[in-house]
Structures are given as C-alpha cells and as structure tokens.
PDB file of C-alpha atoms in Angstrom:
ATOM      1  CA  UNK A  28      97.214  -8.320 114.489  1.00 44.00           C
ATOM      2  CA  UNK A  29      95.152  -6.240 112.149  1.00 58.00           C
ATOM      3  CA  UNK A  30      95.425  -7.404 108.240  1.00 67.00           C
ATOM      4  CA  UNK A  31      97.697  -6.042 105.464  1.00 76.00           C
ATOM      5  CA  UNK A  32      96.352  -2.838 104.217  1.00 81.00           C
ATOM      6  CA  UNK A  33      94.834  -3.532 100.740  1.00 84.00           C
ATOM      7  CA  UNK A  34      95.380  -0.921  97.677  1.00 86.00           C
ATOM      8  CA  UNK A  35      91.496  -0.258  96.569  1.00 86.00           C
ATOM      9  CA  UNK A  36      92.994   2.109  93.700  1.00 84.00           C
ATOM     10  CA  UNK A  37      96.220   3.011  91.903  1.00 84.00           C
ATOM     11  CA  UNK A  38      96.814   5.423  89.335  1.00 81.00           C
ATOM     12  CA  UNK A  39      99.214   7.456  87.818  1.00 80.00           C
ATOM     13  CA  UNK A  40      97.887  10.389  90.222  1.00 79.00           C
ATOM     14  CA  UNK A  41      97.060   8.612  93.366  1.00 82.00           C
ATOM     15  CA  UNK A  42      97.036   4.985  95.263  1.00 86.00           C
ATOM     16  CA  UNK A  43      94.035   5.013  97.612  1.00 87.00           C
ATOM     17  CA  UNK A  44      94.592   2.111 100.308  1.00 87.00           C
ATOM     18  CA  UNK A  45      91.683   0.933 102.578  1.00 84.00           C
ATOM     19  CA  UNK A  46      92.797  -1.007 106.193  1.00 83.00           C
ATOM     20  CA  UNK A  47      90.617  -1.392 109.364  1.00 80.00           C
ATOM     21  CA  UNK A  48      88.347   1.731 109.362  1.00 82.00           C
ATOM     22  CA  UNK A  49      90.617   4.049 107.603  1.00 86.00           C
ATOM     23  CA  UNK A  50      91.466   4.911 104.116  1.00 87.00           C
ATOM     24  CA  UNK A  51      94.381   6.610 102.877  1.00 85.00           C
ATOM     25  CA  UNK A  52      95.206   7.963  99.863  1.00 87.00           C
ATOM     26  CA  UNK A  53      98.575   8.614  98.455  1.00 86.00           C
ATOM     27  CA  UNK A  54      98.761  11.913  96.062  1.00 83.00           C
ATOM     28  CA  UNK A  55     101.752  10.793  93.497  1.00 77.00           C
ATOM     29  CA  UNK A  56     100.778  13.423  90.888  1.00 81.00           C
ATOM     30  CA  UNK A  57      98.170  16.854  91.103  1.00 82.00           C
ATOM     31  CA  UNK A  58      95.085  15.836  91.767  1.00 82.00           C
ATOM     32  CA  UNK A  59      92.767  15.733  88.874  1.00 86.00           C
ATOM     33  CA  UNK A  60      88.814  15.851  89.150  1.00 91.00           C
ATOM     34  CA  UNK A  61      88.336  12.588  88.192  1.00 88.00           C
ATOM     35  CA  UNK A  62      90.878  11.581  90.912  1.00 84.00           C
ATOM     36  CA  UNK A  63      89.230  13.325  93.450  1.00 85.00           C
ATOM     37  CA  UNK A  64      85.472  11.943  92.669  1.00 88.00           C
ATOM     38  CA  UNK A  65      86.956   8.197  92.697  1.00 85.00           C
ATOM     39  CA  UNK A  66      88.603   8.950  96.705  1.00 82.00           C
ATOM     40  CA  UNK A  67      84.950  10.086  97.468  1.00 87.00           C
ATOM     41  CA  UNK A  68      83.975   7.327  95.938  1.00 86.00           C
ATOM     42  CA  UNK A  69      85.689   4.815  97.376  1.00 83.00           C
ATOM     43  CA  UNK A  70      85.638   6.677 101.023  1.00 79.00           C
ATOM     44  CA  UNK A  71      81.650   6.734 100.652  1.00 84.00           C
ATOM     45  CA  UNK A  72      81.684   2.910  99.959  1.00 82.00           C
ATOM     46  CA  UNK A  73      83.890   1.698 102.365  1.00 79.00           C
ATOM     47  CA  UNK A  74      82.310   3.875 105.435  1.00 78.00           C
ATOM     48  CA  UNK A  75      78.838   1.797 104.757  1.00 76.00           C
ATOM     49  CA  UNK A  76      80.815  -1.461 105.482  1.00 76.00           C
ATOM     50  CA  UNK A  77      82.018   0.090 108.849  1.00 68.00           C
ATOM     51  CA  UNK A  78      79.692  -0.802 112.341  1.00 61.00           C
ATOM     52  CA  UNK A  79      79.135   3.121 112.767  1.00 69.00           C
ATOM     53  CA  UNK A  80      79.507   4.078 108.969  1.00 74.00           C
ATOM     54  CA  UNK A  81      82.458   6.144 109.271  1.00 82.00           C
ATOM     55  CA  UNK A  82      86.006   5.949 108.581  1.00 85.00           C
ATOM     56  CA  UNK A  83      88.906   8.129 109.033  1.00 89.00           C
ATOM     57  CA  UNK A  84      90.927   9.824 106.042  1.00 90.00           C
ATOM     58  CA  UNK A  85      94.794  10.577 106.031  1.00 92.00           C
ATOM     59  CA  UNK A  86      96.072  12.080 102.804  1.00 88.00           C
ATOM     60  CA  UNK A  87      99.673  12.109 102.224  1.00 88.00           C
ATOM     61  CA  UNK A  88     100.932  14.876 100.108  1.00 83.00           C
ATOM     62  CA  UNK A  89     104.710  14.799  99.001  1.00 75.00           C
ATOM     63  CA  UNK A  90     106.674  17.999  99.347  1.00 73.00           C
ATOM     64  CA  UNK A  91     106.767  18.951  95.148  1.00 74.00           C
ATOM     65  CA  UNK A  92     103.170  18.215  94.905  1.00 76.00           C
ATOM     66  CA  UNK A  93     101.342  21.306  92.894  1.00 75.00           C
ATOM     67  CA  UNK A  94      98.661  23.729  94.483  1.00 74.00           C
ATOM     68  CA  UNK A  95      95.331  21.995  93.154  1.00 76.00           C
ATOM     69  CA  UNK A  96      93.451  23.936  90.550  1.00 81.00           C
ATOM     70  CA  UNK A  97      90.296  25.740  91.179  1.00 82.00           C
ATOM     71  CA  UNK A  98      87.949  22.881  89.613  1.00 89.00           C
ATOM     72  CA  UNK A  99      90.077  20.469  91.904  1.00 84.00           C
ATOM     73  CA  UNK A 100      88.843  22.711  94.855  1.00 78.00           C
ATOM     74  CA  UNK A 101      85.667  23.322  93.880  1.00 81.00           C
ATOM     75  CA  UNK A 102      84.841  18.997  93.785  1.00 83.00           C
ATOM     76  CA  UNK A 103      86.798  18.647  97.526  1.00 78.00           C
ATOM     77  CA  UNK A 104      84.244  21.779  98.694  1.00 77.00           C
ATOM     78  CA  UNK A 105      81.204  19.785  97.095  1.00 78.00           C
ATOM     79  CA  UNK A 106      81.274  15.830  97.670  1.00 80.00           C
ATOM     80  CA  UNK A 107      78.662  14.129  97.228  1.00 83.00           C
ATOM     81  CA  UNK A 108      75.474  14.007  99.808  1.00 85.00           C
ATOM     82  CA  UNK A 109      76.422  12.120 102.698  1.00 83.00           C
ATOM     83  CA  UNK A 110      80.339  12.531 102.278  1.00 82.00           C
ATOM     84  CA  UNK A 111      81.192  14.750 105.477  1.00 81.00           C
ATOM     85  CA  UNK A 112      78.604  12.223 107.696  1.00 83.00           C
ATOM     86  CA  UNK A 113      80.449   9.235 106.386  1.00 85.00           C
ATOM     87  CA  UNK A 114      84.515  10.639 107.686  1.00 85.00           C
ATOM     88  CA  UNK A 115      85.344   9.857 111.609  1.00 87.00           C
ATOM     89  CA  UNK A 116      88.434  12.006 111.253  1.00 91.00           C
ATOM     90  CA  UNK A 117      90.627  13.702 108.480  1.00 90.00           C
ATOM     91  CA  UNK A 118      94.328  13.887 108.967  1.00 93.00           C
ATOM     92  CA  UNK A 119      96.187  15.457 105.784  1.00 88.00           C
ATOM     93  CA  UNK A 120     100.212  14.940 105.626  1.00 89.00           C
ATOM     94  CA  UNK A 121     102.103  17.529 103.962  1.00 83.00           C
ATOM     95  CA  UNK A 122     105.560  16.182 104.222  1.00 77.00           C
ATOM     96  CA  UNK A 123     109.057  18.570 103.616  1.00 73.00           C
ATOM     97  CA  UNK A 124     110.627  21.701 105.622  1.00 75.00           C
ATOM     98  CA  UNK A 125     111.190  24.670 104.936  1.00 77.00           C
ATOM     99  CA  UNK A 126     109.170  28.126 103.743  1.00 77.00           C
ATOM    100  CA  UNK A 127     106.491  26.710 101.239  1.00 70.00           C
ATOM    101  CA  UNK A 128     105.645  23.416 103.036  1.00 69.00           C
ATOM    102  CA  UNK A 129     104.984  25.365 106.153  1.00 72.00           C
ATOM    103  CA  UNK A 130     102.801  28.309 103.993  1.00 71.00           C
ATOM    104  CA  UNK A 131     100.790  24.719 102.082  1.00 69.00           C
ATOM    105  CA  UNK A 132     100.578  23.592 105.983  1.00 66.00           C
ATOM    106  CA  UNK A 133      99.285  26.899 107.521  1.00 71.00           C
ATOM    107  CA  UNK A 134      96.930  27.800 104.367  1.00 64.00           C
ATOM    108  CA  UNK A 135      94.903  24.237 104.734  1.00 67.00           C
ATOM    109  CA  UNK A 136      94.546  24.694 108.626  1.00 65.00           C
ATOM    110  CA  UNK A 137      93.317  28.171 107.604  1.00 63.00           C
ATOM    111  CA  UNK A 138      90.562  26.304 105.094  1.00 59.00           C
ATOM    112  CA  UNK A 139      90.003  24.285 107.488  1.00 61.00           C
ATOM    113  CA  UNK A 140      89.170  26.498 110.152  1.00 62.00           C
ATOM    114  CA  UNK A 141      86.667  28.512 107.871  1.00 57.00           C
ATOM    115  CA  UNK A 142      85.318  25.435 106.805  1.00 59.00           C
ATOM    116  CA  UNK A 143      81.941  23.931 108.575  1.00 63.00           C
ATOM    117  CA  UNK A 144      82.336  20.429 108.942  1.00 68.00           C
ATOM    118  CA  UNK A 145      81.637  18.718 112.063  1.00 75.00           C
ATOM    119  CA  UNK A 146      84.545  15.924 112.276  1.00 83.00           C
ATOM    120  CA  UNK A 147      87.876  16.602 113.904  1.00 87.00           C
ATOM    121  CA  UNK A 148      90.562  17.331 110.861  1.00 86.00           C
ATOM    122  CA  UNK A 149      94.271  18.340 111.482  1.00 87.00           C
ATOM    123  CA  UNK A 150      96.878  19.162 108.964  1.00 85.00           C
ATOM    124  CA  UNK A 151     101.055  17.549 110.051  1.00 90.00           C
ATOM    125  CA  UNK A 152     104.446  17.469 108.757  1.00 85.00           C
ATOM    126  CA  UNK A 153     104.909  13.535 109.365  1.00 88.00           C
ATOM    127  CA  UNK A 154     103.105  10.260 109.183  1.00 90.00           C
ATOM    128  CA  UNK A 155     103.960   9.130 112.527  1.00 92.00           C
ATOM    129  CA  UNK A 156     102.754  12.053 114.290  1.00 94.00           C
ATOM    130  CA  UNK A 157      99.251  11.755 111.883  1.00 94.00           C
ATOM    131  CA  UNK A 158      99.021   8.363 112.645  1.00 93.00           C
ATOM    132  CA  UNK A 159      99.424   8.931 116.435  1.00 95.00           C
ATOM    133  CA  UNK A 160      96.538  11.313 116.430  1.00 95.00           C
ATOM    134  CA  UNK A 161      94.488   9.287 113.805  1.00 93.00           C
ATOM    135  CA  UNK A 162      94.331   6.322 115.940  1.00 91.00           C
ATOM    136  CA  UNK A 163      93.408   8.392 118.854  1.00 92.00           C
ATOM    137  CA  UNK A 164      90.655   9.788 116.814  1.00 91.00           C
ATOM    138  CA  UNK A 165      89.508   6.399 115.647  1.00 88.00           C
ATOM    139  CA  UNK A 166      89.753   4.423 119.411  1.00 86.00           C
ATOM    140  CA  UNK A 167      87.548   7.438 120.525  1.00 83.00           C
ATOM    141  CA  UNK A 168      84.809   6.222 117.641  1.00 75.00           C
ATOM    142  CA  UNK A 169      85.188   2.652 118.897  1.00 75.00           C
ATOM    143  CA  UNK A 170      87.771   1.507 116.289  1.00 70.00           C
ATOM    144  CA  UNK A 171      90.558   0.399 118.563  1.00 64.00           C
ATOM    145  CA  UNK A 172      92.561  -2.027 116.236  1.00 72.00           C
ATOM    146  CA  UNK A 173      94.829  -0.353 115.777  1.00 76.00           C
ATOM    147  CA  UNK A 174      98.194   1.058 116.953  1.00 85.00           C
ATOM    148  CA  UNK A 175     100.190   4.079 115.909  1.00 89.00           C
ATOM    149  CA  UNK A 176     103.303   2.132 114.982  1.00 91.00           C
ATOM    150  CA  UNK A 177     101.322  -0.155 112.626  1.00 88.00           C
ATOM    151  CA  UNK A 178      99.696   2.356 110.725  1.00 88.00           C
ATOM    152  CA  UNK A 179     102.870   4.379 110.435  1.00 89.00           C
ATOM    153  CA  UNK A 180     104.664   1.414 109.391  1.00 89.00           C
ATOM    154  CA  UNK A 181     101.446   0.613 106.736  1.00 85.00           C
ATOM    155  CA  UNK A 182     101.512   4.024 105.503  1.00 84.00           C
ATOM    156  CA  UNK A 183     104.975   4.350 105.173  1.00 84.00           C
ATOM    157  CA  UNK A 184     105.162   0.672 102.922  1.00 84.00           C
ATOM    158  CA  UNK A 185     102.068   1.617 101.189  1.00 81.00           C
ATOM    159  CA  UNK A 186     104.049   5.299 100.441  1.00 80.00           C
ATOM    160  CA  UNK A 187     107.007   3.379  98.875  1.00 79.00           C
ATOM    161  CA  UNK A 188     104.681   1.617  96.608  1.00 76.00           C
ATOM    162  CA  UNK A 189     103.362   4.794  95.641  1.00 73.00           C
ATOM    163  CA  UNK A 190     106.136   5.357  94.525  1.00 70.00           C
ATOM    164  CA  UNK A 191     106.319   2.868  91.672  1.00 54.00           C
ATOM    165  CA  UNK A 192     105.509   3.316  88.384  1.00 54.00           C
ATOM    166  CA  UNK A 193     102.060   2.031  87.253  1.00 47.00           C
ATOM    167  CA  UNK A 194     102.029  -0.432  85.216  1.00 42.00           C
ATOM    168  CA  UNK A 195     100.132  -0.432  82.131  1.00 41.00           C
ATOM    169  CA  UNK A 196      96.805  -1.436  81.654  1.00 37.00           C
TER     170      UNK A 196
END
C-alpha cells in the first residue's frame, strides 16, 4: 500500500497535496498570483524527485469557485521554463450540475484544445472518474502504484481537510 498523501502547502486559497507521482491541489478560495506561482513551484520540485521527472496534476475546483482574473490567467499561460516538460498528465475537477458548471467545464476543454501543450489533459465533473483516468495516465508513464479507489478515497479526505479553516500562523 502506497503512503498517506502528505499536504506540501495550505493556505487560505489552496491546499496543494503531493502522493506517489501526483500532486493535487485543492482551490478553497480564487486563485491569486502568488497562489498560482507556489503550485508551479511545488509541481516543478517534486517532478525532479520522480524516476522520469514528471508527475501528474489534478486540480479540484468547488462548484462557487470565481472565474480567475486575467493576471491569474496570464501566470497559468506562462509557467516557468520547464513547467509543461515536468506534468505526465493534467486532470482538472470542476465539481456541481447544472448550467454554469457545465459552461466552466466546456470553456476549459475549449482552452485546452487551443492550447499547445504536449501532455494528455482532460477536464470532469467528479473525482472518481478523474482519478480513474489519472491513474491510467500515470501506469502508462510507468507509475503503477496506484489504484483509482485509493486516490479517490485520498482526494476525497484530503478535500474535507480543505475544507477547514487555516489556522493561524
């Protein structure tokens, strides 16, 4: 059995969580720029401790979550050198039903059809199904730890967490 997920980073506007060769990153509040730097960051750093030096990325957006702002868009369309080289796979989980999470859904496949980056990245309404393709995605880069119920289950604790108030520093 794989280890515990470990929380690398929590903040009042996101917990990033690093397990096995994937990182994922809980959005509890609009993503700021300074937010978004540290999950390069961190995603950067833990892909050069990885055999291949890459890791996969699921992002789990709640339902109320906020549009991000232009200078929000501008540092997730310009990471640093490297960044795209470093990610196996992106899955991004927009969670909720209904008219607008299906338009946030359909407008990020849309980005991410125009955009040109060379790893596999899909956009879902649920963990499990993200996790079912995420581990697919990571077994076919050698990284065959893991099982979709486990990282479902670890995502899911490490969402409740998210879910906590931070405590002050």
């Amino acid at each position: 059995m794989s280890p515990e997920p470990r929380i690398l980073i929590q903040n009042n506007f996101h917990m990033i969580c690093g397990w096995e060769a994937l990182l994922f990153v809980v959005l509890r509040a609009a993503p700021t720029v300074a937010s978004m730097r540290s999950m390069q960051e961190e995603l950067m750093q833990r892909a050069v401790r990885q055999n291949d030096g890459k890791v996969g990325l699921m992002v789990v957006v709640g339902e109320r979550m906020p549009i991000p702002t232009p200078e929000v868009r501008e540092v997730l369309a310009s990471p640093p050198p490297g960044y795209f080289e470093r990610i196996a796979a992106v899955a991004t989980v927009y969670e909720g039903s209904g008219f607008r999470a299906a338009t946030v859904r359909s407008v990020s496949l849309a980005i991410r059809i125009l955009s040109k980056v060379d790893h596999p990245s899909e956009v879902f309404s649920n963990i499990s199904t993200a996790s079912a393709w995420m581990c697919d995605q990571l077994r076919q880069g050698g990284h065959a730890n893991l099982t979709t119920q486990q990282m479902t289950e670890a995502v899911q604790r490490m969402q409740k967490l998210a879910d906590l108030p931070v405590a002050a520093a």
